[in-house]
Amino acid sequence: QVQLVQSGAEVKKPGASVKVSCKASGYTFTDYYMHWVRQAPGQGLEWMGWINPNSGATNYAQKFQGRVTMTRDTSINTAYMEMSSLTSDDTAVYYCARGGGSYAYWGQGTLVTVSS
Amino acid sequence: EIVLTQSPGTLSLSPGERATLSCRASQSVSSSYLVWYQQKPGQAPRLLIYGTSSRATGIPDRFSGSGSGTDFTLTISRLEPEDFAVYYCQQYGSSPPYTFGGGTKVEIK
């Protein structure tokens, strides 16, 4: 069965960077884009971007360009989302979701807390 | 960027009642690319409806979707206790960003 397993919660100071991983199993990793979505506490869902695991090509929401980098390691079927220059506004749960149109499969989410 | 506006923000209903949720787009969205998700506290979103009206695997038939152009609707025919949650629409057109609506919370009256 398809599974997306994300790395654990992180606490970071303002100005730091964070890297969240998403390990895929149960399907051919390179056949589907991986998307990232975040959700601030008590807020809605916000689309961040995607990576094509086959080519490494990426597409980021304009809001995150220059601050987010999505990468992948096909040898271990894992996608990564790295965000730099964190502020308290980046405190959120970060989800990976398998693309291919709608998101039928989601990771469990990774809480990133930015606090001094 | 296509902006999706969901209404109402909160819907207070009793089990057994019918729920009608609206999702309005700032410009036309292909029916193929409009989806609905359900989210419960502490959980990842769950795909309910894709392509405006197709139910995802395992979704009961009390959930239905309709609409076209800029106006889309999610209907829950008879609310079950497990249906009280937040619902989001999303569009993923030919080019990003793939925006979400702000959500509608369906709460027990």
PDB file of C-alpha atoms in Angstrom:
ATOM      1  CA  GLN A   1       0.000   0.000   0.000  1.00  0.00           C
ATOM      2  CA  VAL A   2       1.111   3.550  -0.660  1.00  0.00           C
ATOM      3  CA  GLN A   3       2.719   5.221   2.330  1.00  0.00           C
ATOM      4  CA  LEU A   4       4.380   8.584   2.849  1.00  0.00           C
ATOM      5  CA  VAL A   5       6.298   8.781   6.116  1.00  0.00           C
ATOM      6  CA  GLN A   6       7.645  12.147   7.189  1.00  0.00           C
ATOM      7  CA  SER A   7      10.391  13.080   9.599  1.00  0.00           C
ATOM      8  CA  GLY A   8       9.681  14.179  13.127  1.00  0.00           C
ATOM      9  CA  ALA A   9       8.798  17.502  14.672  1.00  0.00           C
ATOM     10  CA  GLU A  10      11.362  20.303  14.647  1.00  0.00           C
ATOM     11  CA  VAL A  11      11.931  23.361  16.791  1.00  0.00           C
ATOM     12  CA  LYS A  12      13.985  26.113  15.181  1.00  0.00           C
ATOM     13  CA  LYS A  13      15.081  29.597  16.059  1.00  0.00           C
ATOM     14  CA  PRO A  14      14.198  32.556  13.836  1.00  0.00           C
ATOM     15  CA  GLY A  15      16.616  32.850  10.942  1.00  0.00           C
ATOM     16  CA  ALA A  16      17.448  29.148  10.926  1.00  0.00           C
ATOM     17  CA  SER A  17      16.675  26.563   8.268  1.00  0.00           C
ATOM     18  CA  VAL A  18      14.718  23.335   8.441  1.00  0.00           C
ATOM     19  CA  LYS A  19      14.715  20.248   6.215  1.00  0.00           C
ATOM     20  CA  VAL A  20      11.742  17.901   6.255  1.00  0.00           C
ATOM     21  CA  SER A  21      11.854  14.482   4.645  1.00  0.00           C
ATOM     22  CA  CYS A  22       9.114  12.350   3.120  1.00  0.00           C
ATOM     23  CA  LYS A  23       9.865   8.688   2.470  1.00  0.00           C
ATOM     24  CA  ALA A  24       7.629   7.019  -0.094  1.00  0.00           C
ATOM     25  CA  SER A  25       6.795   3.334  -0.369  1.00  0.00           C
ATOM     26  CA  GLY A  26       4.279   1.124  -2.114  1.00  0.00           C
ATOM     27  CA  TYR A  27       4.661   2.661  -5.563  1.00  0.00           C
ATOM     28  CA  THR A  28       7.307   3.704  -8.072  1.00  0.00           C
ATOM     29  CA  PHE A  29       8.692   6.905  -6.571  1.00  0.00           C
ATOM     30  CA  THR A  30       9.667   8.458  -9.885  1.00  0.00           C
ATOM     31  CA  ASP A  31       6.214   8.001 -11.429  1.00  0.00           C
ATOM     32  CA  TYR A  32       4.488  10.738  -9.414  1.00  0.00           C
ATOM     33  CA  TYR A  33       5.319  14.322  -8.540  1.00  0.00           C
ATOM     34  CA  MET A  34       5.604  15.084  -4.844  1.00  0.00           C
ATOM     35  CA  HIS A  35       3.821  18.168  -3.574  1.00  0.00           C
ATOM     36  CA  TRP A  36       4.254  20.053  -0.320  1.00  0.00           C
ATOM     37  CA  VAL A  37       1.419  21.753   1.545  1.00  0.00           C
ATOM     38  CA  ARG A  38       1.563  23.558   4.853  1.00  0.00           C
ATOM     39  CA  GLN A  39      -0.998  24.471   7.485  1.00  0.00           C
ATOM     40  CA  ALA A  40      -0.412  27.093  10.157  1.00  0.00           C
ATOM     41  CA  PRO A  41      -2.101  26.497  13.520  1.00  0.00           C
ATOM     42  CA  GLY A  42      -5.862  26.908  13.173  1.00  0.00           C
ATOM     43  CA  GLN A  43      -5.510  27.976   9.545  1.00  0.00           C
ATOM     44  CA  GLY A  44      -6.201  26.519   6.122  1.00  0.00           C
ATOM     45  CA  LEU A  45      -4.072  24.617   3.648  1.00  0.00           C
ATOM     46  CA  GLU A  46      -1.395  26.390   1.620  1.00  0.00           C
ATOM     47  CA  TRP A  47       0.211  24.867  -1.471  1.00  0.00           C
ATOM     48  CA  MET A  48       3.983  25.316  -1.512  1.00  0.00           C
ATOM     49  CA  GLY A  49       5.195  23.585  -4.642  1.00  0.00           C
ATOM     50  CA  TRP A  50       6.145  20.322  -6.255  1.00  0.00           C
ATOM     51  CA  ILE A  51       9.135  18.300  -7.338  1.00  0.00           C
ATOM     52  CA  ASN A  52       9.327  15.843 -10.191  1.00  0.00           C
ATOM     53  CA  PRO A  53      11.290  12.966  -8.629  1.00  0.00           C
ATOM     54  CA  ASN A  54      12.250  11.676 -12.042  1.00  0.00           C
ATOM     55  CA  SER A  55      13.974  14.806 -13.341  1.00  0.00           C
ATOM     56  CA  GLY A  56      14.394  16.858 -10.193  1.00  0.00           C
ATOM     57  CA  ALA A  57      12.480  19.742 -11.748  1.00  0.00           C
ATOM     58  CA  THR A  58      10.651  21.927  -9.279  1.00  0.00           C
ATOM     59  CA  ASN A  59       7.906  24.519  -9.197  1.00  0.00           C
ATOM     60  CA  TYR A  60       7.429  26.738  -6.176  1.00  0.00           C
ATOM     61  CA  ALA A  61       4.610  29.031  -5.200  1.00  0.00           C
ATOM     62  CA  GLN A  62       5.769  32.593  -5.697  1.00  0.00           C
ATOM     63  CA  LYS A  63       5.461  33.266  -1.988  1.00  0.00           C
ATOM     64  CA  PHE A  64       8.204  30.716  -1.243  1.00  0.00           C
ATOM     65  CA  GLN A  65      10.569  31.272  -4.147  1.00  0.00           C
ATOM     66  CA  GLY A  66      14.081  31.969  -2.961  1.00  0.00           C
ATOM     67  CA  ARG A  67      13.414  30.475   0.454  1.00  0.00           C
ATOM     68  CA  VAL A  68      12.287  26.925  -0.293  1.00  0.00           C
ATOM     69  CA  THR A  69      14.252  24.154  -1.956  1.00  0.00           C
ATOM     70  CA  MET A  70      12.711  20.817  -2.834  1.00  0.00           C
ATOM     71  CA  THR A  71      15.020  17.912  -3.594  1.00  0.00           C
ATOM     72  CA  ARG A  72      14.871  14.167  -3.795  1.00  0.00           C
ATOM     73  CA  ASP A  73      17.028  11.091  -3.400  1.00  0.00           C
ATOM     74  CA  THR A  74      15.752   8.384  -5.710  1.00  0.00           C
ATOM     75  CA  SER A  75      18.057   5.759  -4.182  1.00  0.00           C
ATOM     76  CA  ILE A  76      16.008   5.861  -0.998  1.00  0.00           C
ATOM     77  CA  ASN A  77      12.655   7.042  -2.405  1.00  0.00           C
ATOM     78  CA  THR A  78      12.703  10.193  -0.335  1.00  0.00           C
ATOM     79  CA  ALA A  79      11.686  13.763  -1.058  1.00  0.00           C
ATOM     80  CA  TYR A  80      12.879  16.742   0.948  1.00  0.00           C
ATOM     81  CA  MET A  81      11.618  20.245   1.575  1.00  0.00           C
ATOM     82  CA  GLU A  82      14.094  22.743   2.974  1.00  0.00           C
ATOM     83  CA  MET A  83      13.096  26.219   4.074  1.00  0.00           C
ATOM     84  CA  SER A  84      15.522  28.946   5.097  1.00  0.00           C
ATOM     85  CA  SER A  85      15.287  32.244   6.986  1.00  0.00           C
ATOM     86  CA  LEU A  86      12.513  30.951   9.184  1.00  0.00           C
ATOM     87  CA  THR A  87      10.217  33.326  11.049  1.00  0.00           C
ATOM     88  CA  SER A  88       7.403  32.715  13.495  1.00  0.00           C
ATOM     89  CA  ASP A  89       5.009  32.880  10.537  1.00  0.00           C
ATOM     90  CA  ASP A  90       6.512  29.618   9.288  1.00  0.00           C
ATOM     91  CA  THR A  91       5.280  27.729  12.337  1.00  0.00           C
ATOM     92  CA  ALA A  92       3.038  25.132  10.739  1.00  0.00           C
ATOM     93  CA  VAL A  93       2.456  21.497   9.958  1.00  0.00           C
ATOM     94  CA  TYR A  94       4.153  20.620   6.690  1.00  0.00           C
ATOM     95  CA  TYR A  95       2.686  17.822   4.581  1.00  0.00           C
ATOM     96  CA  CYS A  96       3.964  15.970   1.575  1.00  0.00           C
ATOM     97  CA  ALA A  97       1.308  14.649  -0.802  1.00  0.00           C
ATOM     98  CA  ARG A  98       1.641  12.424  -3.829  1.00  0.00           C
ATOM     99  CA  GLY A  99       0.709  14.202  -7.029  1.00  0.00           C
ATOM    100  CA  GLY A 100      -0.929  12.852 -10.149  1.00  0.00           C
ATOM    101  CA  GLY A 101      -3.853  15.219  -9.986  1.00  0.00           C
ATOM    102  CA  SER A 102      -5.676  15.180  -6.684  1.00  0.00           C
ATOM    103  CA  TYR A 103      -3.871  14.167  -3.484  1.00  0.00           C
ATOM    104  CA  ALA A 104      -5.067  10.705  -2.582  1.00  0.00           C
ATOM    105  CA  TYR A 105      -2.020  10.079  -0.398  1.00  0.00           C
ATOM    106  CA  TRP A 106      -0.592  12.346   2.252  1.00  0.00           C
ATOM    107  CA  GLY A 107       2.201  12.112   4.767  1.00  0.00           C
ATOM    108  CA  GLN A 108       1.311  12.330   8.427  1.00  0.00           C
ATOM    109  CA  GLY A 109       2.625  15.876   8.665  1.00  0.00           C
ATOM    110  CA  THR A 110       5.657  17.413  10.352  1.00  0.00           C
ATOM    111  CA  LEU A 111       5.215  20.181  12.891  1.00  0.00           C
ATOM    112  CA  VAL A 112       7.820  22.890  12.538  1.00  0.00           C
ATOM    113  CA  THR A 113       7.867  25.372  15.397  1.00  0.00           C
ATOM    114  CA  VAL A 114       9.857  28.585  15.038  1.00  0.00           C
ATOM    115  CA  SER A 115      10.496  30.214  18.371  1.00  0.00           C
ATOM    116  CA  SER A 116      13.258  32.141  20.049  1.00  0.00           C
TER     117      SER A 116
ATOM    118  CA  GLU B   1      -3.543  33.059  -9.347  1.00  0.00           C
ATOM    119  CA  ILE B   2      -6.998  31.558  -8.938  1.00  0.00           C
ATOM    120  CA  VAL B   3      -8.579  32.445  -5.607  1.00  0.00           C
ATOM    121  CA  LEU B   4     -11.118  30.017  -4.167  1.00  0.00           C
ATOM    122  CA  THR B   5     -13.682  31.393  -1.723  1.00  0.00           C
ATOM    123  CA  GLN B   6     -15.589  28.911   0.393  1.00  0.00           C
ATOM    124  CA  SER B   7     -18.875  29.666   2.118  1.00  0.00           C
ATOM    125  CA  PRO B   8     -20.137  29.590   4.690  1.00  0.00           C
ATOM    126  CA  GLY B   9     -17.155  29.658   6.986  1.00  0.00           C
ATOM    127  CA  THR B  10     -19.029  27.558   9.515  1.00  0.00           C
ATOM    128  CA  LEU B  11     -22.117  25.405   9.064  1.00  0.00           C
ATOM    129  CA  SER B  12     -23.988  24.355  12.219  1.00  0.00           C
ATOM    130  CA  LEU B  13     -26.193  21.347  11.555  1.00  0.00           C
ATOM    131  CA  SER B  14     -27.594  18.286  13.284  1.00  0.00           C
ATOM    132  CA  PRO B  15     -26.907  14.664  12.350  1.00  0.00           C
ATOM    133  CA  GLY B  16     -29.236  13.562   9.604  1.00  0.00           C
ATOM    134  CA  GLU B  17     -29.465  17.026   8.061  1.00  0.00           C
ATOM    135  CA  ARG B  18     -28.250  17.984   4.607  1.00  0.00           C
ATOM    136  CA  ALA B  19     -25.090  20.063   4.224  1.00  0.00           C
ATOM    137  CA  THR B  20     -24.401  22.258   1.216  1.00  0.00           C
ATOM    138  CA  LEU B  21     -20.919  23.763   0.911  1.00  0.00           C
ATOM    139  CA  SER B  22     -19.942  26.307  -1.724  1.00  0.00           C
ATOM    140  CA  CYS B  23     -16.623  26.952  -3.452  1.00  0.00           C
ATOM    141  CA  ARG B  24     -16.415  29.946  -5.775  1.00  0.00           C
ATOM    142  CA  ALA B  25     -13.419  30.604  -8.024  1.00  0.00           C
ATOM    143  CA  SER B  26     -12.095  33.998  -9.112  1.00  0.00           C
ATOM    144  CA  GLN B  27     -11.855  32.671 -12.669  1.00  0.00           C
ATOM    145  CA  SER B  28     -13.083  29.634 -14.500  1.00  0.00           C
ATOM    146  CA  VAL B  29     -11.720  26.277 -13.360  1.00  0.00           C
ATOM    147  CA  SER B  30     -11.811  23.140 -15.463  1.00  0.00           C
ATOM    148  CA  SER B  31     -14.218  20.672 -13.906  1.00  0.00           C
ATOM    149  CA  SER B  32     -11.507  18.044 -14.199  1.00  0.00           C
ATOM    150  CA  TYR B  33      -9.322  19.919 -11.747  1.00  0.00           C
ATOM    151  CA  LEU B  34     -11.643  20.748  -8.844  1.00  0.00           C
ATOM    152  CA  VAL B  35     -11.337  18.545  -5.758  1.00  0.00           C
ATOM    153  CA  TRP B  36     -12.670  18.410  -2.213  1.00  0.00           C
ATOM    154  CA  TYR B  37     -10.915  17.237   0.950  1.00  0.00           C
ATOM    155  CA  GLN B  38     -12.114  16.509   4.455  1.00  0.00           C
ATOM    156  CA  GLN B  39      -9.891  17.194   7.435  1.00  0.00           C
ATOM    157  CA  LYS B  40     -10.400  16.196  11.039  1.00  0.00           C
ATOM    158  CA  PRO B  41      -8.375  17.620  13.943  1.00  0.00           C
ATOM    159  CA  GLY B  42      -4.848  16.286  14.102  1.00  0.00           C
ATOM    160  CA  GLN B  43      -5.168  14.414  10.815  1.00  0.00           C
ATOM    161  CA  ALA B  44      -3.965  14.947   7.279  1.00  0.00           C
ATOM    162  CA  PRO B  45      -6.625  15.898   4.744  1.00  0.00           C
ATOM    163  CA  ARG B  46      -8.526  13.072   3.089  1.00  0.00           C
ATOM    164  CA  LEU B  47      -9.536  13.128  -0.548  1.00  0.00           C
ATOM    165  CA  LEU B  48     -13.322  13.056  -0.959  1.00  0.00           C
ATOM    166  CA  ILE B  49     -14.160  14.204  -4.475  1.00  0.00           C
ATOM    167  CA  TYR B  50     -12.026  14.659  -7.589  1.00  0.00           C
ATOM    168  CA  GLY B  51     -12.936  15.956 -11.016  1.00  0.00           C
ATOM    169  CA  THR B  52     -15.791  17.952  -9.426  1.00  0.00           C
ATOM    170  CA  SER B  53     -18.103  14.962  -8.963  1.00  0.00           C
ATOM    171  CA  SER B  54     -16.186  11.665  -8.739  1.00  0.00           C
ATOM    172  CA  ARG B  55     -16.004  10.081  -5.321  1.00  0.00           C
ATOM    173  CA  ALA B  56     -12.609   8.861  -4.192  1.00  0.00           C
ATOM    174  CA  THR B  57     -12.119   5.253  -3.173  1.00  0.00           C
ATOM    175  CA  GLY B  58     -14.112   4.332  -0.101  1.00  0.00           C
ATOM    176  CA  ILE B  59     -16.105   7.552   0.093  1.00  0.00           C
ATOM    177  CA  PRO B  60     -19.781   6.909   0.869  1.00  0.00           C
ATOM    178  CA  ASP B  61     -22.414   7.985  -1.602  1.00  0.00           C
ATOM    179  CA  ARG B  62     -23.913  10.543   0.770  1.00  0.00           C
ATOM    180  CA  PHE B  63     -21.083  12.787  -0.465  1.00  0.00           C
ATOM    181  CA  SER B  64     -21.602  14.350  -3.871  1.00  0.00           C
ATOM    182  CA  GLY B  65     -20.006  17.145  -5.841  1.00  0.00           C
ATOM    183  CA  SER B  66     -21.306  19.330  -8.625  1.00  0.00           C
ATOM    184  CA  GLY B  67     -20.671  22.555 -10.460  1.00  0.00           C
ATOM    185  CA  SER B  68     -18.813  24.115 -13.321  1.00  0.00           C
ATOM    186  CA  GLY B  69     -16.975  27.255 -14.334  1.00  0.00           C
ATOM    187  CA  THR B  70     -16.599  29.296 -11.166  1.00  0.00           C
ATOM    188  CA  ASP B  71     -19.221  27.726  -8.883  1.00  0.00           C
ATOM    189  CA  PHE B  72     -18.845  24.351  -7.251  1.00  0.00           C
ATOM    190  CA  THR B  73     -20.758  22.585  -4.501  1.00  0.00           C
ATOM    191  CA  LEU B  74     -20.127  19.740  -2.098  1.00  0.00           C
ATOM    192  CA  THR B  75     -23.299  18.165  -0.707  1.00  0.00           C
ATOM    193  CA  ILE B  76     -23.564  15.758   2.187  1.00  0.00           C
ATOM    194  CA  SER B  77     -27.057  14.312   1.925  1.00  0.00           C
ATOM    195  CA  ARG B  78     -27.480  13.134   5.524  1.00  0.00           C
ATOM    196  CA  LEU B  79     -24.839  14.058   8.049  1.00  0.00           C
ATOM    197  CA  GLU B  80     -23.341  11.226  10.039  1.00  0.00           C
ATOM    198  CA  PRO B  81     -21.467  11.904  13.307  1.00  0.00           C
ATOM    199  CA  GLU B  82     -18.133  11.243  11.565  1.00  0.00           C
ATOM    200  CA  ASP B  83     -18.822  13.927   8.922  1.00  0.00           C
ATOM    201  CA  PHE B  84     -18.329  16.838  11.303  1.00  0.00           C
ATOM    202  CA  ALA B  85     -15.028  18.215  10.102  1.00  0.00           C
ATOM    203  CA  VAL B  86     -13.461  20.938   7.957  1.00  0.00           C
ATOM    204  CA  TYR B  87     -13.842  20.736   4.182  1.00  0.00           C
ATOM    205  CA  TYR B  88     -11.523  22.303   1.631  1.00  0.00           C
ATOM    206  CA  CYS B  89     -11.828  22.715  -2.100  1.00  0.00           C
ATOM    207  CA  GLN B  90      -8.733  22.878  -4.299  1.00  0.00           C
ATOM    208  CA  GLN B  91      -8.051  23.596  -7.934  1.00  0.00           C
ATOM    209  CA  TYR B  92      -5.070  22.356  -9.876  1.00  0.00           C
ATOM    210  CA  GLY B  93      -5.335  23.902 -13.283  1.00  0.00           C
ATOM    211  CA  SER B  94      -2.889  23.718 -16.114  1.00  0.00           C
ATOM    212  CA  SER B  95      -0.346  25.774 -14.211  1.00  0.00           C
ATOM    213  CA  PRO B  96       0.487  26.354 -10.545  1.00  0.00           C
ATOM    214  CA  PRO B  97      -0.224  27.568  -7.949  1.00  0.00           C
ATOM    215  CA  TYR B  98      -2.701  24.878  -6.979  1.00  0.00           C
ATOM    216  CA  THR B  99      -4.768  26.918  -4.581  1.00  0.00           C
ATOM    217  CA  PHE B 100      -7.041  25.836  -1.751  1.00  0.00           C
ATOM    218  CA  GLY B 101     -10.152  27.500  -0.462  1.00  0.00           C
ATOM    219  CA  GLY B 102     -10.198  28.777   3.078  1.00  0.00           C
ATOM    220  CA  GLY B 103     -12.321  25.882   4.315  1.00  0.00           C
ATOM    221  CA  THR B 104     -15.803  25.321   5.706  1.00  0.00           C
ATOM    222  CA  LYS B 105     -16.207  23.889   9.172  1.00  0.00           C
ATOM    223  CA  VAL B 106     -19.243  21.653   9.600  1.00  0.00           C
ATOM    224  CA  GLU B 107     -20.047  21.570  13.295  1.00  0.00           C
ATOM    225  CA  ILE B 108     -22.701  19.883  15.391  1.00  0.00           C
ATOM    226  CA  LYS B 109     -25.602  22.166  16.214  1.00  0.00           C
TER     227      LYS B 109
END
